[in-house]
PDB file of C-alpha atoms and ligand atoms in Angstrom:
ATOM      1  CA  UNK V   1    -201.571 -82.547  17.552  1.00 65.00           C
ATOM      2  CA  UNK V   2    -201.657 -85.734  19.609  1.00 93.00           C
ATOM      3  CA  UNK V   3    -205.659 -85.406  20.437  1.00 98.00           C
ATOM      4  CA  UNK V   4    -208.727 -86.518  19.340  1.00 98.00           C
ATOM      5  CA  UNK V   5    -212.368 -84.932  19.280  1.00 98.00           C
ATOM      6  CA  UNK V   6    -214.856 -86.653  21.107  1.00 98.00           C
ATOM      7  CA  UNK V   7    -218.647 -86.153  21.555  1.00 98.00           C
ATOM      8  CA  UNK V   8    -220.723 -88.049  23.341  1.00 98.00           C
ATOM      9  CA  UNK V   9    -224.462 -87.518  22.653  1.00 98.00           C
ATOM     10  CA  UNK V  10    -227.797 -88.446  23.462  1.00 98.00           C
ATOM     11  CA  UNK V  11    -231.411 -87.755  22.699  1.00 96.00           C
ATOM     12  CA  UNK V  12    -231.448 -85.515  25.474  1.00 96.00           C
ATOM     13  CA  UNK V  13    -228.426 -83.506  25.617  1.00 98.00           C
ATOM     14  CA  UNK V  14    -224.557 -83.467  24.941  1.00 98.00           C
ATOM     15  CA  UNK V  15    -223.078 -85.291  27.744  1.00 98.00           C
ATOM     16  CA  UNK V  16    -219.684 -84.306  26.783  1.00 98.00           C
ATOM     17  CA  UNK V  17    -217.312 -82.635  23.856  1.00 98.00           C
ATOM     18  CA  UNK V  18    -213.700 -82.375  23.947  1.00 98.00           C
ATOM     19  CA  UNK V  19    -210.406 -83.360  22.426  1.00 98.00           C
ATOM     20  CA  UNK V  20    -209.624 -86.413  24.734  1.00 98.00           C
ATOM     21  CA  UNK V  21    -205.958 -88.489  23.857  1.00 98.00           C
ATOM     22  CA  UNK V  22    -207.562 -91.501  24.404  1.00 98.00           C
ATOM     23  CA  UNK V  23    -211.653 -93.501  24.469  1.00 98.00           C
ATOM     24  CA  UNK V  24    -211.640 -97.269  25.396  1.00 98.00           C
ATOM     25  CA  UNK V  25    -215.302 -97.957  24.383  1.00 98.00           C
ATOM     26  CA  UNK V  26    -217.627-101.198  25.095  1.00 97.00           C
ATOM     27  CA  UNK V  27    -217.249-102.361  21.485  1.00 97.00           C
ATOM     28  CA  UNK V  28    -220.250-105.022  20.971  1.00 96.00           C
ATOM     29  CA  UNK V  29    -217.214-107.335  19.929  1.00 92.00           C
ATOM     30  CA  UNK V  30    -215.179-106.257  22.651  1.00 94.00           C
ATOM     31  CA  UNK V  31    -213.306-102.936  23.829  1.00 96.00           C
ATOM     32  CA  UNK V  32    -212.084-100.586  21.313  1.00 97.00           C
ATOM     33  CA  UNK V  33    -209.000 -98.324  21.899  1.00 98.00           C
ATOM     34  CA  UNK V  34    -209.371 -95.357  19.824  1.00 98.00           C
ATOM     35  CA  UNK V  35    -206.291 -93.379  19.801  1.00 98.00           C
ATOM     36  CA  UNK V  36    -206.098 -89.674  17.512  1.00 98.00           C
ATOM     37  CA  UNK V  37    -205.805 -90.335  13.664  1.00 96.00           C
ATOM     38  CA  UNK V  38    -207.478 -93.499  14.424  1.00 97.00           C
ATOM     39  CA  UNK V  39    -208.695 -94.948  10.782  1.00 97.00           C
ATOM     40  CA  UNK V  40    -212.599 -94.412   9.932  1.00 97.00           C
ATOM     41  CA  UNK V  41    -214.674 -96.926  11.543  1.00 96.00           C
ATOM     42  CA  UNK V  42    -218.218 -97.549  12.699  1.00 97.00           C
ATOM     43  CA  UNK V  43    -219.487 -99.880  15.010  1.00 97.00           C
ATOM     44  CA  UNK V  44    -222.788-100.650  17.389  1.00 98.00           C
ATOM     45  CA  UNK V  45    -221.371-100.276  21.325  1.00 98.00           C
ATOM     46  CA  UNK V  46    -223.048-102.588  24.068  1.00 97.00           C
ATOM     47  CA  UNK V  47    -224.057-101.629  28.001  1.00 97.00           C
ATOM     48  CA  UNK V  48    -220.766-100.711  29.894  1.00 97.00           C
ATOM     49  CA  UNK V  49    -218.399 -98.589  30.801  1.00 97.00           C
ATOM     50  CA  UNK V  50    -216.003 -95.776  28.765  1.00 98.00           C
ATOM     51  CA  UNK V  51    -212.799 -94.853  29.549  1.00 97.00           C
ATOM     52  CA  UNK V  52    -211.042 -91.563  28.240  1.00 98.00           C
ATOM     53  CA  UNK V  53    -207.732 -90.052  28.787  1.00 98.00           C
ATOM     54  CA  UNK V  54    -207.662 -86.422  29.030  1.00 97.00           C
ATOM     55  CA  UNK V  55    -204.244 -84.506  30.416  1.00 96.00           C
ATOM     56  CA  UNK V  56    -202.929 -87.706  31.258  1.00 95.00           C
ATOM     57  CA  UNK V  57    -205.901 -88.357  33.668  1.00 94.00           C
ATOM     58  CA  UNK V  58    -208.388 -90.925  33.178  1.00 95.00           C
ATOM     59  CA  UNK V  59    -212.034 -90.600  33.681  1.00 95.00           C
ATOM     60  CA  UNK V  60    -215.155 -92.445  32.852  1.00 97.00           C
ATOM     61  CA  UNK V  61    -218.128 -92.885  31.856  1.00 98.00           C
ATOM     62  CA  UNK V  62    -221.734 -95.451  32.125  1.00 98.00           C
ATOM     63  CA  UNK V  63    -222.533 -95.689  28.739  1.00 98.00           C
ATOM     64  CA  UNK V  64    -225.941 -98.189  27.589  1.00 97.00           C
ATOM     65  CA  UNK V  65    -225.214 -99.157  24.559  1.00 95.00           C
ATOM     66  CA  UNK V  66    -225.714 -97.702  21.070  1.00 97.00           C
ATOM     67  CA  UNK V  67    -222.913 -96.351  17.798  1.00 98.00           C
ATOM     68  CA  UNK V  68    -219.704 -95.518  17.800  1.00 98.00           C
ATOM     69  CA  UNK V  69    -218.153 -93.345  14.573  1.00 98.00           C
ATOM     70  CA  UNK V  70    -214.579 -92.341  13.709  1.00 98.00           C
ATOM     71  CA  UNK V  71    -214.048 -89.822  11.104  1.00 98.00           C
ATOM     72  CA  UNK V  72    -211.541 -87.428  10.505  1.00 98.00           C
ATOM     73  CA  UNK V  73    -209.919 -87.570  13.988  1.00 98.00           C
ATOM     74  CA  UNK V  74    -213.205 -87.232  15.293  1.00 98.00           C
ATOM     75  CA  UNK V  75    -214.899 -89.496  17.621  1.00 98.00           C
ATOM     76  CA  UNK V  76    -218.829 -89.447  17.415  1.00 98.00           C
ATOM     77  CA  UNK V  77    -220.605 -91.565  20.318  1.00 98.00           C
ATOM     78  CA  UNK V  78    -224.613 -91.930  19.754  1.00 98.00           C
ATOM     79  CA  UNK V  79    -225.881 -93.213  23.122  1.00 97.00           C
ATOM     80  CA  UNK V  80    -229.634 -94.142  24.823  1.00 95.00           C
ATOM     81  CA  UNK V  81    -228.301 -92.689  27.745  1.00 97.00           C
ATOM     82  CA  UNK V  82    -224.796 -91.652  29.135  1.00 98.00           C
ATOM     83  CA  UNK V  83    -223.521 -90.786  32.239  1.00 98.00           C
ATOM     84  CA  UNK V  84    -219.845 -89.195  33.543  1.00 98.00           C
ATOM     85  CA  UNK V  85    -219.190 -90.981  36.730  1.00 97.00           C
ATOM     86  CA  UNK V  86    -218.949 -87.921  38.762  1.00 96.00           C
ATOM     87  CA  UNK V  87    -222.941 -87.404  37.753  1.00 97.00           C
ATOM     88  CA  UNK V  88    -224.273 -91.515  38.572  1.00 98.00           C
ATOM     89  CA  UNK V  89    -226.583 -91.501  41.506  1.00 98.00           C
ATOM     90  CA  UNK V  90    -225.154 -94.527  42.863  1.00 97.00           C
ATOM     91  CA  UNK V  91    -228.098 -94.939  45.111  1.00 98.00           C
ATOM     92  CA  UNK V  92    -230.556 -94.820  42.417  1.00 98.00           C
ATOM     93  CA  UNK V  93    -228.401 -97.599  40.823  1.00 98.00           C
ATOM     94  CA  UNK V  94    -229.189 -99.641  43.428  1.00 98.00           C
ATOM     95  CA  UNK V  95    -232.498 -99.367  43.832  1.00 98.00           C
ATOM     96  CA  UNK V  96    -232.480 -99.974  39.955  1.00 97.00           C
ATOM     97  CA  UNK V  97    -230.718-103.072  40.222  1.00 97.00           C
ATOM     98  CA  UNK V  98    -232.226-104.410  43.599  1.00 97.00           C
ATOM     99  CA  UNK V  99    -235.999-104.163  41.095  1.00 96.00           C
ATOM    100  CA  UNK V 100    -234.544-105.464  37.977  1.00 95.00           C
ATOM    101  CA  UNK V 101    -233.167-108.654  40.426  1.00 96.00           C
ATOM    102  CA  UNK V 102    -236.789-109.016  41.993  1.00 94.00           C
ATOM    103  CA  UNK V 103    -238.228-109.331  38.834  1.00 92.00           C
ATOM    104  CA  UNK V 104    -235.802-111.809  37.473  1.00 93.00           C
ATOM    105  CA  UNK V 105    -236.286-114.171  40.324  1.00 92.00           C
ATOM    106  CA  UNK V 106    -240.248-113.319  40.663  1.00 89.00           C
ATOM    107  CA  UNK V 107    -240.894-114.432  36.869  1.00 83.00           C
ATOM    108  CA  UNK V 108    -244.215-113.163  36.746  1.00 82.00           C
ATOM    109  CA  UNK V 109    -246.083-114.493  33.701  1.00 83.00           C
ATOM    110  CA  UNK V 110    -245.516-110.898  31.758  1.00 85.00           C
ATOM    111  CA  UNK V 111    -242.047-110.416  32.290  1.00 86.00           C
ATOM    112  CA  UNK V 112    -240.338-108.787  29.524  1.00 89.00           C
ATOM    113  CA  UNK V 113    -237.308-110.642  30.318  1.00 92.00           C
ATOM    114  CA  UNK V 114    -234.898-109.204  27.638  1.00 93.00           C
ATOM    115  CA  UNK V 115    -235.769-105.216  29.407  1.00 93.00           C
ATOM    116  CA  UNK V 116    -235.549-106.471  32.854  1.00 94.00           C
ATOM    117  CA  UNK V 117    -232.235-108.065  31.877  1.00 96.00           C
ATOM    118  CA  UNK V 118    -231.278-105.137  30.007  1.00 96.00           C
ATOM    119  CA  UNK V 119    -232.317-103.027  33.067  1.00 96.00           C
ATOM    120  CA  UNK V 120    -230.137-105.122  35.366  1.00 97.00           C
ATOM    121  CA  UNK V 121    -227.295-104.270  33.201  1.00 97.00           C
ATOM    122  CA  UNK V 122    -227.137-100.849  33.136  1.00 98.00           C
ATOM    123  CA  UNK V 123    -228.002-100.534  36.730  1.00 98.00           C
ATOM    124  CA  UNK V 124    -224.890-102.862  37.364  1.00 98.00           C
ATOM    125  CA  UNK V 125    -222.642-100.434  34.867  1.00 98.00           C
ATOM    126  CA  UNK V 126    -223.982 -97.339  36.854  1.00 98.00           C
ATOM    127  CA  UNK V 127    -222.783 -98.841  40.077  1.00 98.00           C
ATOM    128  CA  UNK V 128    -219.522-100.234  39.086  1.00 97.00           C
ATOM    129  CA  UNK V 129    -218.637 -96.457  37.222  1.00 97.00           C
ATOM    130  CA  UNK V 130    -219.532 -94.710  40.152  1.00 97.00           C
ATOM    131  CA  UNK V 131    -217.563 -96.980  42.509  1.00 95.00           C
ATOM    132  CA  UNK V 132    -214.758 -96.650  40.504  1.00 92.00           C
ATOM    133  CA  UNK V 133    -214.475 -93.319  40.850  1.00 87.00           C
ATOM    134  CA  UNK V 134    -214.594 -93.805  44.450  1.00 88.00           C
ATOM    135  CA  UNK V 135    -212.451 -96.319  44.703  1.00 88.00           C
ATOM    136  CA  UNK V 136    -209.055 -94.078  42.344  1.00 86.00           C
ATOM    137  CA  UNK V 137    -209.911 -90.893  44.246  1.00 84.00           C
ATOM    138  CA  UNK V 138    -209.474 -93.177  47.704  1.00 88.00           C
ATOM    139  CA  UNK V 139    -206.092 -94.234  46.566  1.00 87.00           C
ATOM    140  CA  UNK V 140    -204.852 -91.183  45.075  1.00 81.00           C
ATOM    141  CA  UNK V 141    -205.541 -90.246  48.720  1.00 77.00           C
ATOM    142  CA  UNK V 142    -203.196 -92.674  50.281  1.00 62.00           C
TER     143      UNK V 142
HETATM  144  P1  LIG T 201    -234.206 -95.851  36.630  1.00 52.11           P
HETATM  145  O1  LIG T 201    -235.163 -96.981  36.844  1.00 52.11           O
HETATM  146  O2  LIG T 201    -233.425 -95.475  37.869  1.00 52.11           O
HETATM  147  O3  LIG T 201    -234.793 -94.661  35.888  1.00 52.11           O
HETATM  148  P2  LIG T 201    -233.209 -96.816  34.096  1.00 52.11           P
HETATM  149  O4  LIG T 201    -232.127 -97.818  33.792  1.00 52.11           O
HETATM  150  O5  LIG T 201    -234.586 -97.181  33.722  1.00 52.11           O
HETATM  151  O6  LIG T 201    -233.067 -96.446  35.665  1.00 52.11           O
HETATM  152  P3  LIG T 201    -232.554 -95.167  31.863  1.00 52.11           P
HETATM  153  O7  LIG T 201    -233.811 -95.379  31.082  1.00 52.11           O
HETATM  154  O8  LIG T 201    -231.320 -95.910  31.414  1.00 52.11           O
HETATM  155  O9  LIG T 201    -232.825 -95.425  33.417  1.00 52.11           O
HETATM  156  O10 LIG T 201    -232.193 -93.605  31.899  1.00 52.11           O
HETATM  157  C1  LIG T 201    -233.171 -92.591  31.979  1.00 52.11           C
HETATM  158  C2  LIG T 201    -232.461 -91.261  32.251  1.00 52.11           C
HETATM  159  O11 LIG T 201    -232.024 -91.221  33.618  1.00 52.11           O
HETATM  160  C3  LIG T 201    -231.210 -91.030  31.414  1.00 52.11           C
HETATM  161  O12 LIG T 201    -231.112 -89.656  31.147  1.00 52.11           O
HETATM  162  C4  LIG T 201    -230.066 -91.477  32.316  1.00 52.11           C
HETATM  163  O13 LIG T 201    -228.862 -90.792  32.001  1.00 52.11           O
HETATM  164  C5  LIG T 201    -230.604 -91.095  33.699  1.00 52.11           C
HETATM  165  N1  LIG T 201    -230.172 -92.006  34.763  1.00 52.11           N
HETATM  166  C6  LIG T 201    -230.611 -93.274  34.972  1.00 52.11           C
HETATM  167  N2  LIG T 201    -230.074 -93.807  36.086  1.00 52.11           N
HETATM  168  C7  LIG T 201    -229.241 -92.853  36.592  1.00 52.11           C
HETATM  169  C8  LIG T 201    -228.386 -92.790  37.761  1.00 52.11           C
HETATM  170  N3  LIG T 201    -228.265 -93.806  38.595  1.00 52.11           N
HETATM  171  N4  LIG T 201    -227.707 -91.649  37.967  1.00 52.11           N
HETATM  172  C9  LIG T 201    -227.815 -90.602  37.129  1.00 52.11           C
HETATM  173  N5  LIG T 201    -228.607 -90.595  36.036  1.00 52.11           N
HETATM  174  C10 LIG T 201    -229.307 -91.696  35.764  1.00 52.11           C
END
C-alpha cells in the first residue's frame, strides 16, 4: 500500500483526513517530504504553506504553524489554524495583510510587534495558497 494517513487538525475542527501519497510540510528547519512508511519523527512546523499528493494530483493547504508527528504510517498535523486552498477567502487575506502592514509602518507605542508580524505572515500564506490554486487551475485550462 503506497499511501499514507494524514490528519490535519485544529482546535476547532478536522480540516482534513485521508490517505494522501505524499505531505511537503513547512518544517521550522525547512520543508519536510513525508512519503508512506516514512520513519517516526516529530517536529514544530512554522507559518506556510502544505503540499499533498493525492491520486497523482496535488493540492494545498495555508497552514500557521504548530507540530508535525509521524507514526506508524500515519501523519498527525496539530495546527492554530488550517486552511485547504479551495476554502481561503482571499479577500479577507488582504484586508488582513493590508492592517498587519499599517501597523508595521504606523509603530504606535503599543505595538505588539512579534503578533502583527506574525499576522502579516499568515495573511501573506493565505494569499499566496489561494493564488496558487488560481494560478494551476488557469493553466490546466490552457
Ligand atoms: P483575520 O484578521 O482575517 O481574522 P487572522 O490571521 O487573525 O485573520 P486567524 O486567527 O489565523 O485569523 O484565524 C482565525 C480563524 O479564521 C481560523 O479558523 C482560520 O482558519 C480562519 N481564517 C482566517 N483567515 C481566513 C481566510 N482568509 N479565509 C478563510 N478562513 C480564514
Amino acid at each position: 500500500m503506497n499511501s499514507i494517513e494524514l490528519q490535519i487538525i485544529t482546535a476547532e475542527r478536522v480540516v482534513y483526513s485521508d490517505s494522501v501519497e505524499a505531505v511537503v510540510a513547512p518544517g521550522i528547519e525547512g520543508e519536510l517530504g513525508i512519503l508512506p512508511h516514512h520513519s517516526a519523527l516529530m517536529t514544530n512546523l512554522k507559518a506556510g504553506p502544505l503540499m499533498i499528493r493525492k491520486d497523482g494530483e496535488e493540492s494545498f493547504f495555508a497552514v500557521t504553524g504548530g507540530f508535525l508527528e509521524v507514526m506508524d504510517n500515519r501523519v498527525t498535523i496539530l495546527s492554530d489554524a488550517a486552511e485547504h486552498s479551495q476554502e481561503i477567502d482571499e479577500s479577507r487575506a488582504q484586508l488582513a495583510m493590508e492592517r498587519a502592514s499599517e501597523r508595521l509602518e504606523n509603530r504606535e507605542g503599543n505595538l505588539d510587534l512579534e503578533r502583527a508580524l506574525a499576522q502579516l505572515k499568515r495573511a501573506q500564506i493565505r494569499v499566496a495558497v489561494s493564488r496558487l490554486r488560481k494560478m494551476r487551475r488557469a493553466n490546466r485550462g490552457l
